[in-house]
């Protein structure tokens, strides 16, 4: 019964993530979703800035702290290990949904591309960023990354395989193609408002902090293999010659 319950919990967490990431695309692009980055309740600028920074800080703290090995070791004293990743994914998704719900628009226009063809190219570039994000997750292990693999293996009575260091396709050009995709998606906007700029800038700053923390963990996990990889492949811009 516990195995089935854990699997159902993992499935709910994954579906919540899927809804959240699809909503995030519409939120940034201002398409389809009922509340986007430039719509919603208007507030005084200082109030909007404070609320938006608080929402992004909440996500950053949750996302970074719960991903650390030391936290996982403490956390799994209270929750079963097979659902640890699903719990992380669910809480991250709920924190993002809270951000979308409570986000305050800051509509002052920083730049606006009036030429329709150029605006379409920039919008298309944003969606290319999202394609890079999704493609990169499947290149490693999409379902393990978002907790579904763990609960499925637990339901089937199989042990999780130990992590193996791999660099498939895009990972031979940059070390963090998922983060690169996010940066492209957030910054490629034909109309950049103050709120969108705040979101893109703070998210980009958090990405760099996240990379430092993540690479520390990866170096501890894979040792010299990751050190050599870091020397050979650049962080976000594919400028180094592959060897």
PDB file of C-alpha atoms in Angstrom:
ATOM      1  CA  UNK A   1       0.000   0.000   0.000  1.00  0.00           C
ATOM      2  CA  UNK A   2       2.850   2.410   0.807  1.00  0.00           C
ATOM      3  CA  UNK A   3       4.506   1.732  -2.552  1.00  0.00           C
ATOM      4  CA  UNK A   4       1.278   2.506  -4.391  1.00  0.00           C
ATOM      5  CA  UNK A   5       0.660   5.622  -2.285  1.00  0.00           C
ATOM      6  CA  UNK A   6       4.224   6.812  -2.932  1.00  0.00           C
ATOM      7  CA  UNK A   7       3.778   6.279  -6.673  1.00  0.00           C
ATOM      8  CA  UNK A   8       0.486   8.200  -6.721  1.00  0.00           C
ATOM      9  CA  UNK A   9       2.113  11.011  -4.734  1.00  0.00           C
ATOM     10  CA  UNK A  10       4.993  11.110  -7.224  1.00  0.00           C
ATOM     11  CA  UNK A  11       2.556  11.165 -10.141  1.00  0.00           C
ATOM     12  CA  UNK A  12       0.630  14.081  -8.599  1.00  0.00           C
ATOM     13  CA  UNK A  13       3.908  15.936  -7.984  1.00  0.00           C
ATOM     14  CA  UNK A  14       4.983  15.380 -11.595  1.00  0.00           C
ATOM     15  CA  UNK A  15       1.647  16.511 -13.031  1.00  0.00           C
ATOM     16  CA  UNK A  16       1.786  19.591 -10.803  1.00  0.00           C
ATOM     17  CA  UNK A  17       5.261  20.341 -12.150  1.00  0.00           C
ATOM     18  CA  UNK A  18       4.062  19.850 -15.730  1.00  0.00           C
ATOM     19  CA  UNK A  19       1.175  22.260 -15.227  1.00  0.00           C
ATOM     20  CA  UNK A  20       3.499  24.767 -13.544  1.00  0.00           C
ATOM     21  CA  UNK A  21       6.166  24.758 -16.253  1.00  0.00           C
ATOM     22  CA  UNK A  22       3.544  25.102 -19.006  1.00  0.00           C
ATOM     23  CA  UNK A  23       1.963  27.967 -17.076  1.00  0.00           C
ATOM     24  CA  UNK A  24       5.424  29.541 -16.755  1.00  0.00           C
ATOM     25  CA  UNK A  25       5.725  29.660 -20.547  1.00  0.00           C
ATOM     26  CA  UNK A  26       2.429  31.496 -20.827  1.00  0.00           C
ATOM     27  CA  UNK A  27       3.218  33.679 -17.825  1.00  0.00           C
ATOM     28  CA  UNK A  28       6.395  35.030 -19.386  1.00  0.00           C
ATOM     29  CA  UNK A  29       5.028  35.339 -22.916  1.00  0.00           C
ATOM     30  CA  UNK A  30       1.644  36.728 -21.911  1.00  0.00           C
ATOM     31  CA  UNK A  31      -0.183  33.988 -23.811  1.00  0.00           C
ATOM     32  CA  UNK A  32      -3.232  31.836 -22.954  1.00  0.00           C
ATOM     33  CA  UNK A  33      -2.899  31.949 -19.144  1.00  0.00           C
ATOM     34  CA  UNK A  34      -5.383  34.065 -17.136  1.00  0.00           C
ATOM     35  CA  UNK A  35      -2.643  35.959 -15.286  1.00  0.00           C
ATOM     36  CA  UNK A  36       0.658  36.815 -16.936  1.00  0.00           C
ATOM     37  CA  UNK A  37       3.729  38.753 -15.890  1.00  0.00           C
ATOM     38  CA  UNK A  38       2.257  42.097 -17.000  1.00  0.00           C
ATOM     39  CA  UNK A  39      -1.348  41.558 -15.878  1.00  0.00           C
ATOM     40  CA  UNK A  40      -3.115  41.413 -12.549  1.00  0.00           C
ATOM     41  CA  UNK A  41      -3.662  43.685  -9.563  1.00  0.00           C
ATOM     42  CA  UNK A  42      -1.732  46.929  -9.890  1.00  0.00           C
ATOM     43  CA  UNK A  43       0.155  48.168  -6.827  1.00  0.00           C
ATOM     44  CA  UNK A  44       2.401  51.137  -6.033  1.00  0.00           C
ATOM     45  CA  UNK A  45       5.878  50.571  -7.457  1.00  0.00           C
ATOM     46  CA  UNK A  46       7.613  50.119  -4.089  1.00  0.00           C
ATOM     47  CA  UNK A  47       4.956  47.671  -2.893  1.00  0.00           C
ATOM     48  CA  UNK A  48       5.089  45.707  -6.153  1.00  0.00           C
ATOM     49  CA  UNK A  49       8.891  45.578  -6.013  1.00  0.00           C
ATOM     50  CA  UNK A  50       8.884  44.353  -2.400  1.00  0.00           C
ATOM     51  CA  UNK A  51       6.242  41.673  -3.019  1.00  0.00           C
ATOM     52  CA  UNK A  52       7.870  40.412  -6.216  1.00  0.00           C
ATOM     53  CA  UNK A  53      11.326  40.225  -4.641  1.00  0.00           C
ATOM     54  CA  UNK A  54       9.873  38.372  -1.641  1.00  0.00           C
ATOM     55  CA  UNK A  55       8.166  35.846  -3.923  1.00  0.00           C
ATOM     56  CA  UNK A  56      11.340  35.222  -5.945  1.00  0.00           C
ATOM     57  CA  UNK A  57      13.440  34.990  -2.767  1.00  0.00           C
ATOM     58  CA  UNK A  58      11.055  32.384  -1.333  1.00  0.00           C
ATOM     59  CA  UNK A  59      11.438  30.267  -4.450  1.00  0.00           C
ATOM     60  CA  UNK A  60      15.226  30.701  -4.520  1.00  0.00           C
ATOM     61  CA  UNK A  61      15.626  29.654  -0.870  1.00  0.00           C
ATOM     62  CA  UNK A  62      13.313  26.660  -1.215  1.00  0.00           C
ATOM     63  CA  UNK A  63      14.866  25.563  -4.491  1.00  0.00           C
ATOM     64  CA  UNK A  64      18.484  25.879  -3.313  1.00  0.00           C
ATOM     65  CA  UNK A  65      18.284  24.693   0.290  1.00  0.00           C
ATOM     66  CA  UNK A  66      16.222  21.563  -0.415  1.00  0.00           C
ATOM     67  CA  UNK A  67      18.587  20.557  -3.253  1.00  0.00           C
ATOM     68  CA  UNK A  68      21.637  20.368  -0.995  1.00  0.00           C
ATOM     69  CA  UNK A  69      22.941  16.961   0.123  1.00  0.00           C
ATOM     70  CA  UNK A  70      23.076  17.942   3.794  1.00  0.00           C
ATOM     71  CA  UNK A  71      19.411  18.978   3.745  1.00  0.00           C
ATOM     72  CA  UNK A  72      18.410  15.764   1.965  1.00  0.00           C
ATOM     73  CA  UNK A  73      20.181  13.690   4.630  1.00  0.00           C
ATOM     74  CA  UNK A  74      18.265  15.532   7.357  1.00  0.00           C
ATOM     75  CA  UNK A  75      14.987  15.625   5.422  1.00  0.00           C
ATOM     76  CA  UNK A  76      14.893  11.881   4.757  1.00  0.00           C
ATOM     77  CA  UNK A  77      14.825  11.251   8.500  1.00  0.00           C
ATOM     78  CA  UNK A  78      11.219  12.439   8.340  1.00  0.00           C
ATOM     79  CA  UNK A  79      10.025  11.473   4.867  1.00  0.00           C
ATOM     80  CA  UNK A  80      10.668   8.222   2.964  1.00  0.00           C
ATOM     81  CA  UNK A  81      13.617   8.410   0.606  1.00  0.00           C
ATOM     82  CA  UNK A  82      11.656   7.251  -2.500  1.00  0.00           C
ATOM     83  CA  UNK A  83       9.441  10.368  -2.329  1.00  0.00           C
ATOM     84  CA  UNK A  84      12.191  12.848  -1.402  1.00  0.00           C
ATOM     85  CA  UNK A  85      12.616  14.108  -4.958  1.00  0.00           C
ATOM     86  CA  UNK A  86       8.866  14.210  -5.597  1.00  0.00           C
ATOM     87  CA  UNK A  87       8.375  16.244  -2.427  1.00  0.00           C
ATOM     88  CA  UNK A  88      11.034  18.687  -3.584  1.00  0.00           C
ATOM     89  CA  UNK A  89       9.432  18.976  -7.024  1.00  0.00           C
ATOM     90  CA  UNK A  90       5.952  19.465  -5.549  1.00  0.00           C
ATOM     91  CA  UNK A  91       7.060  22.202  -3.139  1.00  0.00           C
ATOM     92  CA  UNK A  92       9.048  23.971  -5.882  1.00  0.00           C
ATOM     93  CA  UNK A  93       5.999  23.875  -8.162  1.00  0.00           C
ATOM     94  CA  UNK A  94       3.676  25.193  -5.443  1.00  0.00           C
ATOM     95  CA  UNK A  95       6.119  27.997  -4.647  1.00  0.00           C
ATOM     96  CA  UNK A  96       6.189  28.983  -8.324  1.00  0.00           C
ATOM     97  CA  UNK A  97       2.400  28.859  -8.558  1.00  0.00           C
ATOM     98  CA  UNK A  98       2.249  31.153  -5.539  1.00  0.00           C
ATOM     99  CA  UNK A  99       4.596  33.532  -7.366  1.00  0.00           C
ATOM    100  CA  UNK A 100       2.397  33.517 -10.485  1.00  0.00           C
ATOM    101  CA  UNK A 101      -0.723  34.098  -8.390  1.00  0.00           C
ATOM    102  CA  UNK A 102       0.621  36.922  -6.238  1.00  0.00           C
ATOM    103  CA  UNK A 103       2.948  38.584  -8.772  1.00  0.00           C
ATOM    104  CA  UNK A 104       2.386  42.322  -9.090  1.00  0.00           C
ATOM    105  CA  UNK A 105       2.734  43.797 -12.597  1.00  0.00           C
ATOM    106  CA  UNK A 106       5.185  46.650 -13.124  1.00  0.00           C
ATOM    107  CA  UNK A 107       4.017  47.864 -16.547  1.00  0.00           C
ATOM    108  CA  UNK A 108       6.563  50.626 -17.294  1.00  0.00           C
ATOM    109  CA  UNK A 109       8.046  49.767 -20.700  1.00  0.00           C
ATOM    110  CA  UNK A 110      11.837  49.442 -20.847  1.00  0.00           C
ATOM    111  CA  UNK A 111      11.958  48.547 -24.520  1.00  0.00           C
ATOM    112  CA  UNK A 112       9.456  47.701 -27.223  1.00  0.00           C
ATOM    113  CA  UNK A 113      10.158  46.269 -30.660  1.00  0.00           C
ATOM    114  CA  UNK A 114       7.596  47.747 -33.042  1.00  0.00           C
ATOM    115  CA  UNK A 115       8.691  46.024 -36.256  1.00  0.00           C
ATOM    116  CA  UNK A 116       6.375  42.945 -36.450  1.00  0.00           C
ATOM    117  CA  UNK A 117       8.850  40.575 -38.108  1.00  0.00           C
ATOM    118  CA  UNK A 118      11.584  41.366 -35.585  1.00  0.00           C
ATOM    119  CA  UNK A 119       9.124  41.039 -32.697  1.00  0.00           C
ATOM    120  CA  UNK A 120       8.116  37.611 -34.015  1.00  0.00           C
ATOM    121  CA  UNK A 121      11.762  36.527 -34.245  1.00  0.00           C
ATOM    122  CA  UNK A 122      12.388  37.578 -30.635  1.00  0.00           C
ATOM    123  CA  UNK A 123       9.234  35.786 -29.440  1.00  0.00           C
ATOM    124  CA  UNK A 124      10.338  32.713 -31.382  1.00  0.00           C
ATOM    125  CA  UNK A 125      13.733  32.878 -29.699  1.00  0.00           C
ATOM    126  CA  UNK A 126      12.012  32.758 -26.316  1.00  0.00           C
ATOM    127  CA  UNK A 127      10.264  29.536 -27.299  1.00  0.00           C
ATOM    128  CA  UNK A 128      13.596  28.148 -28.550  1.00  0.00           C
ATOM    129  CA  UNK A 129      14.839  28.706 -25.004  1.00  0.00           C
ATOM    130  CA  UNK A 130      11.993  26.580 -23.644  1.00  0.00           C
ATOM    131  CA  UNK A 131      12.749  23.870 -26.215  1.00  0.00           C
ATOM    132  CA  UNK A 132      16.352  23.831 -24.987  1.00  0.00           C
ATOM    133  CA  UNK A 133      15.101  23.479 -21.393  1.00  0.00           C
ATOM    134  CA  UNK A 134      12.843  20.503 -22.140  1.00  0.00           C
ATOM    135  CA  UNK A 135      15.314  18.830 -24.506  1.00  0.00           C
ATOM    136  CA  UNK A 136      18.101  19.099 -21.936  1.00  0.00           C
ATOM    137  CA  UNK A 137      16.023  17.414 -19.235  1.00  0.00           C
ATOM    138  CA  UNK A 138      15.271  14.451 -21.504  1.00  0.00           C
ATOM    139  CA  UNK A 139      18.938  14.165 -22.524  1.00  0.00           C
ATOM    140  CA  UNK A 140      19.882  13.326 -18.933  1.00  0.00           C
ATOM    141  CA  UNK A 141      16.834  11.696 -17.314  1.00  0.00           C
ATOM    142  CA  UNK A 142      13.680  13.795 -17.332  1.00  0.00           C
ATOM    143  CA  UNK A 143      11.611  11.471 -15.162  1.00  0.00           C
ATOM    144  CA  UNK A 144      14.367  10.974 -12.593  1.00  0.00           C
ATOM    145  CA  UNK A 145      14.976  14.719 -12.459  1.00  0.00           C
ATOM    146  CA  UNK A 146      11.335  15.263 -11.518  1.00  0.00           C
ATOM    147  CA  UNK A 147      10.917  12.311  -9.163  1.00  0.00           C
ATOM    148  CA  UNK A 148       8.743   9.957 -11.216  1.00  0.00           C
ATOM    149  CA  UNK A 149      11.502   7.423 -11.900  1.00  0.00           C
ATOM    150  CA  UNK A 150      12.201   7.020  -8.181  1.00  0.00           C
ATOM    151  CA  UNK A 151       8.615   6.216  -7.188  1.00  0.00           C
ATOM    152  CA  UNK A 152       8.126   3.937 -10.222  1.00  0.00           C
ATOM    153  CA  UNK A 153      11.224   1.934  -9.289  1.00  0.00           C
ATOM    154  CA  UNK A 154      10.040   1.790  -5.676  1.00  0.00           C
ATOM    155  CA  UNK A 155       6.636   0.486  -6.801  1.00  0.00           C
ATOM    156  CA  UNK A 156       8.335  -2.201  -8.922  1.00  0.00           C
ATOM    157  CA  UNK A 157      10.727  -3.143  -6.110  1.00  0.00           C
ATOM    158  CA  UNK A 158      13.821  -2.049  -8.024  1.00  0.00           C
ATOM    159  CA  UNK A 159      16.754  -0.145  -6.567  1.00  0.00           C
ATOM    160  CA  UNK A 160      17.793   3.128  -8.144  1.00  0.00           C
ATOM    161  CA  UNK A 161      21.000   2.851 -10.153  1.00  0.00           C
ATOM    162  CA  UNK A 162      23.934   4.873  -8.823  1.00  0.00           C
ATOM    163  CA  UNK A 163      24.478   8.195 -10.650  1.00  0.00           C
ATOM    164  CA  UNK A 164      26.686   7.972 -13.737  1.00  0.00           C
ATOM    165  CA  UNK A 165      28.504  10.982 -15.152  1.00  0.00           C
ATOM    166  CA  UNK A 166      27.354  11.561 -18.751  1.00  0.00           C
ATOM    167  CA  UNK A 167      27.515  14.494 -21.162  1.00  0.00           C
ATOM    168  CA  UNK A 168      24.989  13.807 -23.944  1.00  0.00           C
ATOM    169  CA  UNK A 169      24.617  16.120 -26.957  1.00  0.00           C
ATOM    170  CA  UNK A 170      24.000  19.673 -25.664  1.00  0.00           C
ATOM    171  CA  UNK A 171      26.093  18.954 -22.575  1.00  0.00           C
ATOM    172  CA  UNK A 172      29.135  18.756 -24.841  1.00  0.00           C
ATOM    173  CA  UNK A 173      28.661  22.426 -25.737  1.00  0.00           C
ATOM    174  CA  UNK A 174      27.726  23.949 -22.384  1.00  0.00           C
ATOM    175  CA  UNK A 175      27.705  22.493 -18.882  1.00  0.00           C
ATOM    176  CA  UNK A 176      24.263  23.866 -18.041  1.00  0.00           C
ATOM    177  CA  UNK A 177      21.998  23.899 -21.117  1.00  0.00           C
ATOM    178  CA  UNK A 178      18.866  23.886 -18.919  1.00  0.00           C
ATOM    179  CA  UNK A 179      19.905  27.167 -17.319  1.00  0.00           C
ATOM    180  CA  UNK A 180      20.926  28.586 -20.700  1.00  0.00           C
ATOM    181  CA  UNK A 181      17.463  27.785 -22.020  1.00  0.00           C
ATOM    182  CA  UNK A 182      15.834  29.591 -19.096  1.00  0.00           C
ATOM    183  CA  UNK A 183      17.973  32.679 -19.643  1.00  0.00           C
ATOM    184  CA  UNK A 184      17.085  32.813 -23.339  1.00  0.00           C
ATOM    185  CA  UNK A 185      13.388  32.274 -22.578  1.00  0.00           C
ATOM    186  CA  UNK A 186      13.250  35.025 -19.955  1.00  0.00           C
ATOM    187  CA  UNK A 187      15.290  37.688 -21.774  1.00  0.00           C
ATOM    188  CA  UNK A 188      13.960  37.265 -25.329  1.00  0.00           C
ATOM    189  CA  UNK A 189      10.981  39.616 -25.061  1.00  0.00           C
ATOM    190  CA  UNK A 190       9.823  41.995 -27.796  1.00  0.00           C
ATOM    191  CA  UNK A 191       8.234  44.135 -25.069  1.00  0.00           C
ATOM    192  CA  UNK A 192      10.269  44.314 -21.860  1.00  0.00           C
ATOM    193  CA  UNK A 193       8.422  45.887 -18.951  1.00  0.00           C
ATOM    194  CA  UNK A 194       9.949  46.781 -15.599  1.00  0.00           C
ATOM    195  CA  UNK A 195       8.297  43.720 -14.034  1.00  0.00           C
ATOM    196  CA  UNK A 196       9.565  41.382 -16.743  1.00  0.00           C
ATOM    197  CA  UNK A 197      13.037  42.894 -16.442  1.00  0.00           C
ATOM    198  CA  UNK A 198      12.993  42.390 -12.673  1.00  0.00           C
ATOM    199  CA  UNK A 199      11.940  38.775 -13.111  1.00  0.00           C
ATOM    200  CA  UNK A 200      14.595  38.090 -15.759  1.00  0.00           C
ATOM    201  CA  UNK A 201      17.395  39.843 -13.862  1.00  0.00           C
ATOM    202  CA  UNK A 202      16.722  38.253 -10.469  1.00  0.00           C
ATOM    203  CA  UNK A 203      16.210  34.828 -12.028  1.00  0.00           C
ATOM    204  CA  UNK A 204      19.495  35.131 -13.927  1.00  0.00           C
ATOM    205  CA  UNK A 205      21.327  36.140 -10.743  1.00  0.00           C
ATOM    206  CA  UNK A 206      19.807  33.145  -8.961  1.00  0.00           C
ATOM    207  CA  UNK A 207      20.870  30.866 -11.824  1.00  0.00           C
ATOM    208  CA  UNK A 208      24.513  31.864 -11.346  1.00  0.00           C
ATOM    209  CA  UNK A 209      24.272  31.224  -7.606  1.00  0.00           C
ATOM    210  CA  UNK A 210      22.580  27.897  -8.329  1.00  0.00           C
ATOM    211  CA  UNK A 211      25.345  26.918 -10.742  1.00  0.00           C
ATOM    212  CA  UNK A 212      28.009  27.538  -8.102  1.00  0.00           C
ATOM    213  CA  UNK A 213      26.155  25.394  -5.575  1.00  0.00           C
ATOM    214  CA  UNK A 214      25.350  22.680  -8.092  1.00  0.00           C
ATOM    215  CA  UNK A 215      28.887  22.448  -9.432  1.00  0.00           C
ATOM    216  CA  UNK A 216      30.226  22.117  -5.907  1.00  0.00           C
ATOM    217  CA  UNK A 217      27.903  19.135  -5.397  1.00  0.00           C
ATOM    218  CA  UNK A 218      28.774  17.619  -8.782  1.00  0.00           C
ATOM    219  CA  UNK A 219      32.498  17.926  -8.103  1.00  0.00           C
ATOM    220  CA  UNK A 220      32.033  16.203  -4.748  1.00  0.00           C
ATOM    221  CA  UNK A 221      30.015  13.446  -6.447  1.00  0.00           C
ATOM    222  CA  UNK A 222      32.104  12.807  -9.578  1.00  0.00           C
ATOM    223  CA  UNK A 223      35.532  14.154  -8.607  1.00  0.00           C
ATOM    224  CA  UNK A 224      38.128  14.425 -11.368  1.00  0.00           C
ATOM    225  CA  UNK A 225      35.651  13.463 -14.087  1.00  0.00           C
ATOM    226  CA  UNK A 226      33.696  16.637 -13.428  1.00  0.00           C
ATOM    227  CA  UNK A 227      36.822  18.763 -12.966  1.00  0.00           C
ATOM    228  CA  UNK A 228      38.082  17.725 -16.401  1.00  0.00           C
ATOM    229  CA  UNK A 229      34.637  18.371 -17.869  1.00  0.00           C
ATOM    230  CA  UNK A 230      34.594  21.845 -16.349  1.00  0.00           C
ATOM    231  CA  UNK A 231      37.976  22.594 -17.906  1.00  0.00           C
ATOM    232  CA  UNK A 232      36.841  21.389 -21.332  1.00  0.00           C
ATOM    233  CA  UNK A 233      33.313  22.810 -21.613  1.00  0.00           C
ATOM    234  CA  UNK A 234      32.154  26.329 -20.801  1.00  0.00           C
ATOM    235  CA  UNK A 235      29.423  27.100 -18.299  1.00  0.00           C
ATOM    236  CA  UNK A 236      26.747  28.743 -20.465  1.00  0.00           C
ATOM    237  CA  UNK A 237      28.247  30.034 -23.727  1.00  0.00           C
ATOM    238  CA  UNK A 238      29.526  27.387 -26.188  1.00  0.00           C
ATOM    239  CA  UNK A 239      32.757  29.173 -27.031  1.00  0.00           C
ATOM    240  CA  UNK A 240      35.430  26.636 -26.146  1.00  0.00           C
ATOM    241  CA  UNK A 241      36.753  24.225 -28.753  1.00  0.00           C
ATOM    242  CA  UNK A 242      35.701  20.660 -28.051  1.00  0.00           C
ATOM    243  CA  UNK A 243      38.541  18.217 -27.562  1.00  0.00           C
TER     244      UNK A 243
END
